[in-house]
Amino acid sequence: MPTVLCNCLALRQAARRVTQHYDHVLAPSGLKTTQFSVLAMLRRYQPISLGALAEHLVMDRATLGHNLRPLQKAGWVSLGAGADRRQRVLTLTDAGAALLTDTAHLWRAAQDGFEAWFGAADAAALRTDLAVIAHMKPSEGFISMPALE
């Protein structure tokens, strides 16, 4: 297996491979890994603005909006008025919460499968290292672009 010299390419290749694994295990639920992740983060932080959720997911608002549409259409996510009538906030519906509860065992199986293959300690270390990268701010000299909104 040739070593990839580009950090970005190596990370994206690894992310695609891991996503394929999680998508395969989550398939019986009808959810993709990206959808499960959005629902899980929404459950953790709700009610939350679109911008704040995008920031937690390290995703731009347009991409998050695109990912939210099918979740709203399915009745798993609700978009309503916030405390300030100009602000819109997202919440997980009862159906969305039930779906997460019903699919938790599939996510756990995907997580356990990855850890069995990669090693639990190595997986924990990987998550720690990736969290550092994911939470770097442009002001820290890493990203030479405006902050994501």
mmCIF file of C-alpha atoms in Angstrom:
data_model
loop_
_atom_site.group_PDB
_atom_site.id
_atom_site.type_symbol
_atom_site.label_atom_id
_atom_site.label_comp_id
_atom_site.label_asym_id
_atom_site.label_seq_id
_atom_site.Cartn_x
_atom_site.Cartn_y
_atom_site.Cartn_z
ATOM 1 C CA MET A 1 0.000 0.000 0.000
ATOM 2 C CA PRO A 2 1.634 3.270 -1.105
ATOM 3 C CA THR A 3 1.951 6.079 1.422
ATOM 4 C CA VAL A 4 0.085 9.242 0.517
ATOM 5 C CA LEU A 5 2.131 12.380 1.057
ATOM 6 C CA CYS A 6 -0.793 14.816 1.082
ATOM 7 C CA ASN A 7 -2.317 15.063 4.569
ATOM 8 C CA CYS A 8 -5.662 16.212 3.198
ATOM 9 C CA LEU A 9 -5.920 13.318 0.749
ATOM 10 C CA ALA A 10 -4.911 10.782 3.403
ATOM 11 C CA LEU A 11 -7.530 12.125 5.834
ATOM 12 C CA ARG A 12 -10.246 12.189 3.158
ATOM 13 C CA GLN A 13 -9.450 8.647 2.008
ATOM 14 C CA ALA A 14 -9.574 7.378 5.586
ATOM 15 C CA ALA A 15 -12.805 9.295 6.247
ATOM 16 C CA ARG A 16 -14.422 7.776 3.153
ATOM 17 C CA ARG A 17 -13.398 4.251 4.201
ATOM 18 C CA VAL A 18 -14.722 4.693 7.747
ATOM 19 C CA THR A 19 -17.915 6.294 6.410
ATOM 20 C CA GLN A 20 -18.457 3.294 4.112
ATOM 21 C CA HIS A 21 -18.206 0.996 7.139
ATOM 22 C CA TYR A 22 -20.658 3.041 9.244
ATOM 23 C CA ASP A 23 -23.071 3.463 6.302
ATOM 24 C CA HIS A 24 -23.073 -0.293 5.748
ATOM 25 C CA VAL A 25 -23.832 -1.034 9.404
ATOM 26 C CA LEU A 26 -26.470 1.733 9.653
ATOM 27 C CA ALA A 27 -28.152 0.712 6.358
ATOM 28 C CA PRO A 28 -31.049 -1.204 8.013
ATOM 29 C CA SER A 29 -32.146 2.066 9.668
ATOM 30 C CA GLY A 30 -32.308 3.924 6.358
ATOM 31 C CA LEU A 31 -29.912 6.538 7.730
ATOM 32 C CA LYS A 32 -26.536 7.521 6.340
ATOM 33 C CA THR A 33 -23.698 8.220 8.756
ATOM 34 C CA THR A 34 -23.927 11.936 7.986
ATOM 35 C CA GLN A 35 -27.627 11.980 8.892
ATOM 36 C CA PHE A 36 -27.093 10.006 12.094
ATOM 37 C CA SER A 37 -24.323 12.422 13.120
ATOM 38 C CA VAL A 38 -26.504 15.492 12.514
ATOM 39 C CA LEU A 39 -29.370 13.981 14.528
ATOM 40 C CA ALA A 40 -27.053 12.955 17.371
ATOM 41 C CA MET A 41 -25.444 16.412 17.579
ATOM 42 C CA LEU A 42 -28.858 18.040 17.436
ATOM 43 C CA ARG A 43 -30.058 15.875 20.324
ATOM 44 C CA ARG A 44 -26.992 16.910 22.327
ATOM 45 C CA TYR A 45 -27.272 20.676 21.763
ATOM 46 C CA GLN A 46 -30.949 21.401 21.045
ATOM 47 C CA PRO A 47 -32.515 23.846 20.721
ATOM 48 C CA ILE A 48 -29.768 25.317 18.563
ATOM 49 C CA SER A 49 -29.423 27.739 15.698
ATOM 50 C CA LEU A 50 -28.427 26.507 12.270
ATOM 51 C CA GLY A 51 -25.152 28.444 12.495
ATOM 52 C CA ALA A 52 -24.242 27.049 15.901
ATOM 53 C CA LEU A 53 -25.000 23.479 14.819
ATOM 54 C CA ALA A 54 -22.913 23.984 11.671
ATOM 55 C CA GLU A 55 -20.045 25.164 13.856
ATOM 56 C CA HIS A 56 -20.302 22.090 16.112
ATOM 57 C CA LEU A 57 -20.247 19.867 13.014
ATOM 58 C CA VAL A 58 -17.394 21.876 11.397
ATOM 59 C CA MET A 59 -19.634 22.307 8.375
ATOM 60 C CA ASP A 60 -20.761 25.344 6.416
ATOM 61 C CA ARG A 61 -24.378 26.444 6.789
ATOM 62 C CA ALA A 62 -25.292 25.687 3.172
ATOM 63 C CA THR A 63 -24.103 22.078 3.440
ATOM 64 C CA LEU A 64 -25.882 21.646 6.756
ATOM 65 C CA GLY A 65 -29.066 23.095 5.267
ATOM 66 C CA HIS A 66 -28.821 20.617 2.391
ATOM 67 C CA ASN A 67 -28.344 17.744 4.874
ATOM 68 C CA LEU A 68 -31.234 18.911 7.051
ATOM 69 C CA ARG A 69 -33.893 19.024 4.312
ATOM 70 C CA PRO A 70 -34.522 15.258 4.127
ATOM 71 C CA LEU A 71 -34.456 15.033 7.938
ATOM 72 C CA GLN A 72 -37.106 17.757 8.160
ATOM 73 C CA LYS A 73 -39.163 16.157 5.393
ATOM 74 C CA ALA A 74 -39.079 12.840 7.284
ATOM 75 C CA GLY A 75 -40.333 14.608 10.403
ATOM 76 C CA TRP A 76 -37.204 14.012 12.489
ATOM 77 C CA VAL A 77 -36.113 17.652 12.770
ATOM 78 C CA SER A 78 -38.132 20.794 13.361
ATOM 79 C CA LEU A 79 -37.109 24.349 12.491
ATOM 80 C CA GLY A 80 -38.891 27.004 14.512
ATOM 81 C CA ALA A 81 -38.597 30.510 15.888
ATOM 82 C CA GLY A 82 -36.066 31.209 18.595
ATOM 83 C CA ALA A 83 -36.249 33.652 21.492
ATOM 84 C CA ASP A 84 -35.457 36.407 19.005
ATOM 85 C CA ARG A 85 -38.053 36.170 16.224
ATOM 86 C CA ARG A 86 -35.315 36.712 13.641
ATOM 87 C CA GLN A 87 -33.496 33.606 14.820
ATOM 88 C CA ARG A 88 -34.484 30.110 13.715
ATOM 89 C CA VAL A 89 -33.689 27.160 15.960
ATOM 90 C CA LEU A 90 -33.548 23.455 15.290
ATOM 91 C CA THR A 91 -34.962 20.783 17.560
ATOM 92 C CA LEU A 92 -35.210 17.048 17.318
ATOM 93 C CA THR A 93 -38.803 15.861 17.077
ATOM 94 C CA ASP A 94 -40.129 12.955 19.125
ATOM 95 C CA ALA A 95 -39.902 10.826 15.970
ATOM 96 C CA GLY A 96 -36.260 11.873 15.509
ATOM 97 C CA ALA A 97 -35.443 11.038 19.133
ATOM 98 C CA ALA A 98 -37.136 7.643 18.758
ATOM 99 C CA LEU A 99 -35.174 6.966 15.580
ATOM 100 C CA LEU A 100 -31.891 7.688 17.365
ATOM 101 C CA THR A 101 -32.890 5.401 20.223
ATOM 102 C CA ASP A 102 -33.908 2.657 17.787
ATOM 103 C CA THR A 103 -30.655 2.896 15.796
ATOM 104 C CA ALA A 104 -28.231 3.308 18.709
ATOM 105 C CA HIS A 105 -27.416 -0.415 18.623
ATOM 106 C CA LEU A 106 -26.432 -0.135 14.948
ATOM 107 C CA TRP A 107 -24.148 2.811 15.643
ATOM 108 C CA ARG A 108 -22.649 0.879 18.574
ATOM 109 C CA ALA A 109 -22.032 -2.100 16.265
ATOM 110 C CA ALA A 110 -20.280 0.179 13.754
ATOM 111 C CA GLN A 111 -18.203 1.742 16.515
ATOM 112 C CA ASP A 112 -17.292 -1.647 18.002
ATOM 113 C CA GLY A 113 -16.438 -3.034 14.557
ATOM 114 C CA PHE A 114 -14.067 -0.171 13.817
ATOM 115 C CA GLU A 115 -12.435 -0.471 17.231
ATOM 116 C CA ALA A 116 -12.055 -4.242 16.850
ATOM 117 C CA TRP A 117 -10.297 -3.719 13.530
ATOM 118 C CA PHE A 118 -8.216 -0.636 14.425
ATOM 119 C CA GLY A 119 -7.762 -1.260 18.150
ATOM 120 C CA ALA A 120 -9.722 0.444 20.917
ATOM 121 C CA ALA A 121 -6.742 2.383 22.288
ATOM 122 C CA ASP A 122 -5.637 3.476 18.812
ATOM 123 C CA ALA A 123 -9.212 4.518 17.970
ATOM 124 C CA ALA A 124 -9.411 6.609 21.156
ATOM 125 C CA ALA A 125 -6.064 8.243 20.364
ATOM 126 C CA LEU A 126 -7.200 8.893 16.793
ATOM 127 C CA ARG A 127 -10.393 10.589 18.001
ATOM 128 C CA THR A 128 -8.331 12.788 20.324
ATOM 129 C CA ASP A 129 -5.943 13.792 17.539
ATOM 130 C CA LEU A 130 -8.781 14.439 15.087
ATOM 131 C CA ALA A 131 -10.646 16.558 17.670
ATOM 132 C CA VAL A 132 -7.589 18.798 17.968
ATOM 133 C CA ILE A 133 -7.573 19.307 14.204
ATOM 134 C CA ALA A 134 -11.349 19.764 13.958
ATOM 135 C CA HIS A 135 -11.366 22.468 16.631
ATOM 136 C CA MET A 136 -8.410 24.521 15.387
ATOM 137 C CA LYS A 137 -9.394 28.103 14.644
ATOM 138 C CA PRO A 138 -8.056 30.245 11.795
ATOM 139 C CA SER A 139 -6.486 32.540 14.398
ATOM 140 C CA GLU A 140 -4.227 29.653 15.438
ATOM 141 C CA GLY A 141 -2.446 29.944 12.099
ATOM 142 C CA PHE A 142 -3.669 26.654 10.665
ATOM 143 C CA ILE A 143 -6.431 27.695 8.301
ATOM 144 C CA SER A 144 -5.746 30.565 5.913
ATOM 145 C CA MET A 145 -9.367 31.435 5.207
ATOM 146 C CA PRO A 146 -12.205 33.249 6.965
ATOM 147 C CA ALA A 147 -13.906 31.363 9.785
ATOM 148 C CA LEU A 148 -16.885 29.216 8.792
ATOM 149 C CA GLU A 149 -20.222 30.745 9.669
#
